[in-house]
XYZ file of C-alpha atoms in Angstrom:
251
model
C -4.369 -4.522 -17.176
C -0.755 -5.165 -17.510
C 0.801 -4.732 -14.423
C 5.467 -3.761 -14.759
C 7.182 -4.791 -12.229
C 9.380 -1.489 -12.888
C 6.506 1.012 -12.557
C 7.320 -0.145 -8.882
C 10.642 -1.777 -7.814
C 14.143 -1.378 -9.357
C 14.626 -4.095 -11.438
C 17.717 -5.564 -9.225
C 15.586 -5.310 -5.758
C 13.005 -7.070 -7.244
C 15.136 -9.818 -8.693
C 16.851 -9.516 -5.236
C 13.539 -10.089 -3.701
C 12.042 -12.798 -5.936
C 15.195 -15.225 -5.698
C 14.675 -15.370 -2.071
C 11.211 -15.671 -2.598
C 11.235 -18.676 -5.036
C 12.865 -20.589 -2.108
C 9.879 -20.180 0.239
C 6.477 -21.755 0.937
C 3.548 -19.502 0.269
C 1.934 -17.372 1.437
C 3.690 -15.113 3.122
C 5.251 -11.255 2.640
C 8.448 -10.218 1.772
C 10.030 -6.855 3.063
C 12.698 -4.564 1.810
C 14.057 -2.775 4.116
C 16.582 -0.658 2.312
C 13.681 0.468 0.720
C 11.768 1.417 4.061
C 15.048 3.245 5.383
C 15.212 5.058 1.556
C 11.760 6.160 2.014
C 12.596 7.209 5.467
C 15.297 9.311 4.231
C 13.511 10.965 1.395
C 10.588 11.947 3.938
C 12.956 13.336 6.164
C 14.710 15.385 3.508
C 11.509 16.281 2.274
C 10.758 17.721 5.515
C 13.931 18.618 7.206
C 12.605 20.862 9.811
C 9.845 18.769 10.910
C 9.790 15.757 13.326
C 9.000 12.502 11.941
C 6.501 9.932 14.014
C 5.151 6.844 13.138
C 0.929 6.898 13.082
C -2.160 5.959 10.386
C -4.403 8.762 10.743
C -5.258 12.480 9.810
C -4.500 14.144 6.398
C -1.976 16.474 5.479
C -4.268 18.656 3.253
C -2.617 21.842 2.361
C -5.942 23.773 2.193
C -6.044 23.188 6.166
C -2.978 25.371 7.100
C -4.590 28.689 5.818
C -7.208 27.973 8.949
C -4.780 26.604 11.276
C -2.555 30.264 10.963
C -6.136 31.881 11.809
C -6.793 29.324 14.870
C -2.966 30.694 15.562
C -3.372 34.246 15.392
C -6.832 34.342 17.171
C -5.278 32.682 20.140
C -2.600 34.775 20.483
C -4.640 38.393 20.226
C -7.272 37.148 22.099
C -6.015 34.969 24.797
C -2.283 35.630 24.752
C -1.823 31.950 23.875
C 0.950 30.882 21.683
C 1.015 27.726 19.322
C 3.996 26.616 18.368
C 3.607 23.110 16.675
C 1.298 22.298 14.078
C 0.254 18.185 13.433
C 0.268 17.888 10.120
C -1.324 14.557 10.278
C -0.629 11.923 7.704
C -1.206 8.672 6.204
C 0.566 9.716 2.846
C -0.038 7.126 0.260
C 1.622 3.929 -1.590
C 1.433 2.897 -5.237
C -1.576 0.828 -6.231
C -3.023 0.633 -9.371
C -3.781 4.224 -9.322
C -0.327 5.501 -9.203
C 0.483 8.291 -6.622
C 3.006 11.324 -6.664
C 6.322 11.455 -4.860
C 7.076 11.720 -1.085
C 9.105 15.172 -2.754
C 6.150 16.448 -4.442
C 3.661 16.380 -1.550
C 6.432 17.833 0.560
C 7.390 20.858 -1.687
C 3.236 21.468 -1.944
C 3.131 21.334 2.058
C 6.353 23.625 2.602
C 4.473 25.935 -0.168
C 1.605 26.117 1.791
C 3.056 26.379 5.314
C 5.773 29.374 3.982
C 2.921 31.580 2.281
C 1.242 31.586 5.833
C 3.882 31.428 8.084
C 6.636 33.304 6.482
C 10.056 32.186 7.807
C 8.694 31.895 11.516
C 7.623 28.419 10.681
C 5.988 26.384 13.714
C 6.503 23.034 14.896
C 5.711 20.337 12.729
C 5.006 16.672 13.526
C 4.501 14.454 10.425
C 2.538 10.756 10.788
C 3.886 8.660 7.563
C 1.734 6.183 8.050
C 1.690 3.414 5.132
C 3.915 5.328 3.073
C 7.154 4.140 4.782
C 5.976 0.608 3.844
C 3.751 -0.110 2.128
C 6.295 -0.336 -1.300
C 8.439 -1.798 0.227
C 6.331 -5.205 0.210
C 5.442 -8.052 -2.097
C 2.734 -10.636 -0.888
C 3.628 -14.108 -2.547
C 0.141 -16.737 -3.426
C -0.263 -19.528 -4.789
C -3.053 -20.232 -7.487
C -4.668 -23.331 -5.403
C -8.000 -23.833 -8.156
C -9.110 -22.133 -11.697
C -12.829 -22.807 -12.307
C -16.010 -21.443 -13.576
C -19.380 -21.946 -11.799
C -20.601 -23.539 -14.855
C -20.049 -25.012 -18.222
C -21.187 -22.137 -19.831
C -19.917 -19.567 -17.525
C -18.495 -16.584 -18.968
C -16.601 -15.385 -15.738
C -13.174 -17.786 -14.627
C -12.519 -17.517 -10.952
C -9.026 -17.418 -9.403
C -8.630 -18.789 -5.881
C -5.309 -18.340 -3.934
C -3.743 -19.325 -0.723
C -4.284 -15.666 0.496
C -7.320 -14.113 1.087
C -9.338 -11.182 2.807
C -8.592 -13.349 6.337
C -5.035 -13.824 5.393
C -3.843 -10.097 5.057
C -5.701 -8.739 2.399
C -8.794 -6.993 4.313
C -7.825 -3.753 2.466
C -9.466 -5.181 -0.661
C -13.031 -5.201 1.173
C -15.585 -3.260 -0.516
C -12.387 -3.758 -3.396
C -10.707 -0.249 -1.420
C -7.719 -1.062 -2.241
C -6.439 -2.539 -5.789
C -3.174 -4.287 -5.529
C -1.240 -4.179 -8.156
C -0.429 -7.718 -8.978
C 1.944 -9.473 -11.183
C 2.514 -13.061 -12.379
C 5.599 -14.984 -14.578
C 2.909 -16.501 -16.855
C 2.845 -14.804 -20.029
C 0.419 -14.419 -23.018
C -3.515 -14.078 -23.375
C -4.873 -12.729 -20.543
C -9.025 -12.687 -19.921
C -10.755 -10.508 -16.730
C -11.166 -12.945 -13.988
C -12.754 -13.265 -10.387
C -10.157 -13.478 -7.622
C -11.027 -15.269 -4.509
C -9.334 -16.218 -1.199
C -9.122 -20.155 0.299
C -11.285 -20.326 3.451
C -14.942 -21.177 1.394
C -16.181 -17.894 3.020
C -18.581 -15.984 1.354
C -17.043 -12.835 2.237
C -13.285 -14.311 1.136
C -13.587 -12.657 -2.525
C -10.806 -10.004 -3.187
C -12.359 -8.553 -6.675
C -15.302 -9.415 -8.589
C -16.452 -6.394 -9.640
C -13.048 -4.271 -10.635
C -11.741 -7.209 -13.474
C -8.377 -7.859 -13.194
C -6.664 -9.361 -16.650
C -4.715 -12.760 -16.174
C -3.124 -14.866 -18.412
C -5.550 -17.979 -19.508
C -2.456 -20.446 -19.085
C -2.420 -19.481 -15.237
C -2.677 -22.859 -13.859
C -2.696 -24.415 -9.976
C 0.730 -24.085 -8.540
C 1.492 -20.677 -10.246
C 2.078 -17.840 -8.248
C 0.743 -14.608 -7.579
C 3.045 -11.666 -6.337
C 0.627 -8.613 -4.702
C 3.046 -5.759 -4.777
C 2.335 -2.781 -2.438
C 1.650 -5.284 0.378
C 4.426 -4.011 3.016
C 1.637 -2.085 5.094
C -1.770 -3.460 6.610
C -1.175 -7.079 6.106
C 0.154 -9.470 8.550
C -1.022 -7.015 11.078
C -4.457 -7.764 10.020
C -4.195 -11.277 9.153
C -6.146 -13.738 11.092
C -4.691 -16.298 13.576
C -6.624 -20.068 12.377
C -9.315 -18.367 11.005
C -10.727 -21.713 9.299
C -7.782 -23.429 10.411
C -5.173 -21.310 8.254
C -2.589 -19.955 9.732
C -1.319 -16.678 9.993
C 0.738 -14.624 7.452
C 4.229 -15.360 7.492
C 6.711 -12.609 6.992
C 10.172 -12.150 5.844
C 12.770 -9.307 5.727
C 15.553 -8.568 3.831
C-alpha cells in the first residue's frame, strides 16, 4: 500500500518537520504543535457550547443521548432531581490507515443528536478528546538497522528497525493499530515483516497485515510512522534490553 504524505500533513509542515528531522539521531518523535493547537481550535468550534477536558476513555456514540434524555426526564418526575451536564465521553480518533472523518463531522452528528432530544435547553456538556488532539500531529522517525529472510528460500523479507513494540509502538500489539508509514526510497515495493530491535519474541509490529516496501530499502534508511503524536513515548520503555527511552521533540 502506498502510503501520501498529503493524505495526512500539509505538504510545507511536513517538509517543515522532516528538515528538522534529518538533523537528528533516531529514534525518536517529532511534534507539531501548531497542529495540536489547530485541532484544539477546530474541536472547540465544533463544540462551542461545551467544555473541553483532556481524558482517553468513553465514547461519544450518538445513539446514547436518546437514553441519557430518558435517564433525565425520569429523574426529574420521579425524584425531583435535575441533570444538568451530560459527559459525552471521548477518545475521538486519528488517521491510520483506515482513514477517519473530521473533528466537524462527528461534531455536527453529536449537536444533531443532542438538539432533536434536547431542543434548545441543551445541558452541560464535557467533551474528553483524547488522542485526537495528537495523535496527527506526530511522526515517529526509525532507522532500518537489518533486511533479511529466515532462509535462502524464504518467501517473506523481514524489516527490523530501531523502534519497536518496547520503544513506543505497543499500539501495534495484536497489529490494533496500523500506522501509516512512509519512506524516501522509491520503486518496487514487495509485502514485508516488520520487526522491532530488542531480539524479543513479542517485538514484531506486523506480520500478519503486509505492509508494501520498496525492495531497495536498505540498512540506514529511514522509516517515518505518521500518526505517532499520541500513545508513544508515554508507553515506551525505560532500558528495556538496554535501549533507551523514546526521545521526543517539538516544534
Amino acid at each position: 500500500m502506498s502510503i501520501q504524505v498529503e493524505d495526512y500533513f500539509a505538504r510545507d509542515t511536513f517538509q517543515k518537520m522532516k528538515a528538522f528531522a534529518d538533523k537528528q539521531e533516531t529514534p525518536f518523535v517529532l511534534i507539531d504543535t501548531q497542529m495540536i493547537s489547530q485541532a484544539y481550535d477546530d474541536l472547540r468550534a465544533g463544540f462551542e457550547f461545551a467544555k473541553v477536558y483532556y481524558a482517553v476513555k468513553a465514547n461519544p456514540a450518538v445513539e446514547i443521548i436518546a437514553k441519557v434524555k430518558v435517564i433525565f426526564e425520569r429523574l426529574k418526575e420521579e425524584d425531583g432531581i435535575e441533570l444538568k451536564l451530560i459527559n459525552m465521553g471521548g477518545g475521538f480518533p486519528a488517521n491510520y490507515i483506515t482513514r477517519t472523518n473530521s473533528l466537524e463531522t462527528y461534531a455536527e452528528e453529536i449537536i444533531r443528536f443532542l438538539k432533536e432530544d434536547f431542543g434548545d435547553d441543551l445541558p452541560e456538556i464535557i467533551l474528553e478528546p483524547g488522542r485526537s488532539l495528537i495523535a496527527n500531529a506526530g511522526i515517529l522517525v526509525s532507522e532500518v538497522v537489518l533486511v533479511a529472510r529466515k532462509s535462502r528460500t524464504a518467501v517473506e523479507r523481514w524489516i527490523y528497525t530501531d523502534v519497536g513494540k518496547f520503544s513506543g509502538l505497543i499500539e501495534t500489539m495484536d497489529e490494533a493499530i496500523k500506522f501509516p508509514i512512509w519512506t524516501e526510497k522509491n520503486g518496487e515495493a514487495e509485502e514485508v515483516v516488520i520487526a522491532g530491535p530488542t531480539c524479543d519474541s513479542a517485538d514484531i509490529m506486523y506480520e500478519n497485515y503486509k505492509y508494501g516496501l520498496p525492495l531497495n530499502l536498505a540498512i540506514g534508511d529511514r522509516l517515518y510512522w505518521l500518526s505517532t503524536g499520541a500513545y508513544t513515548t508515554s508507553y515506551s520503555a525505560v532500558e528495556f534490553n538496554g535501549f533507551p527511552p523514546l526521545k521526543a521533540y517539538y516544534l
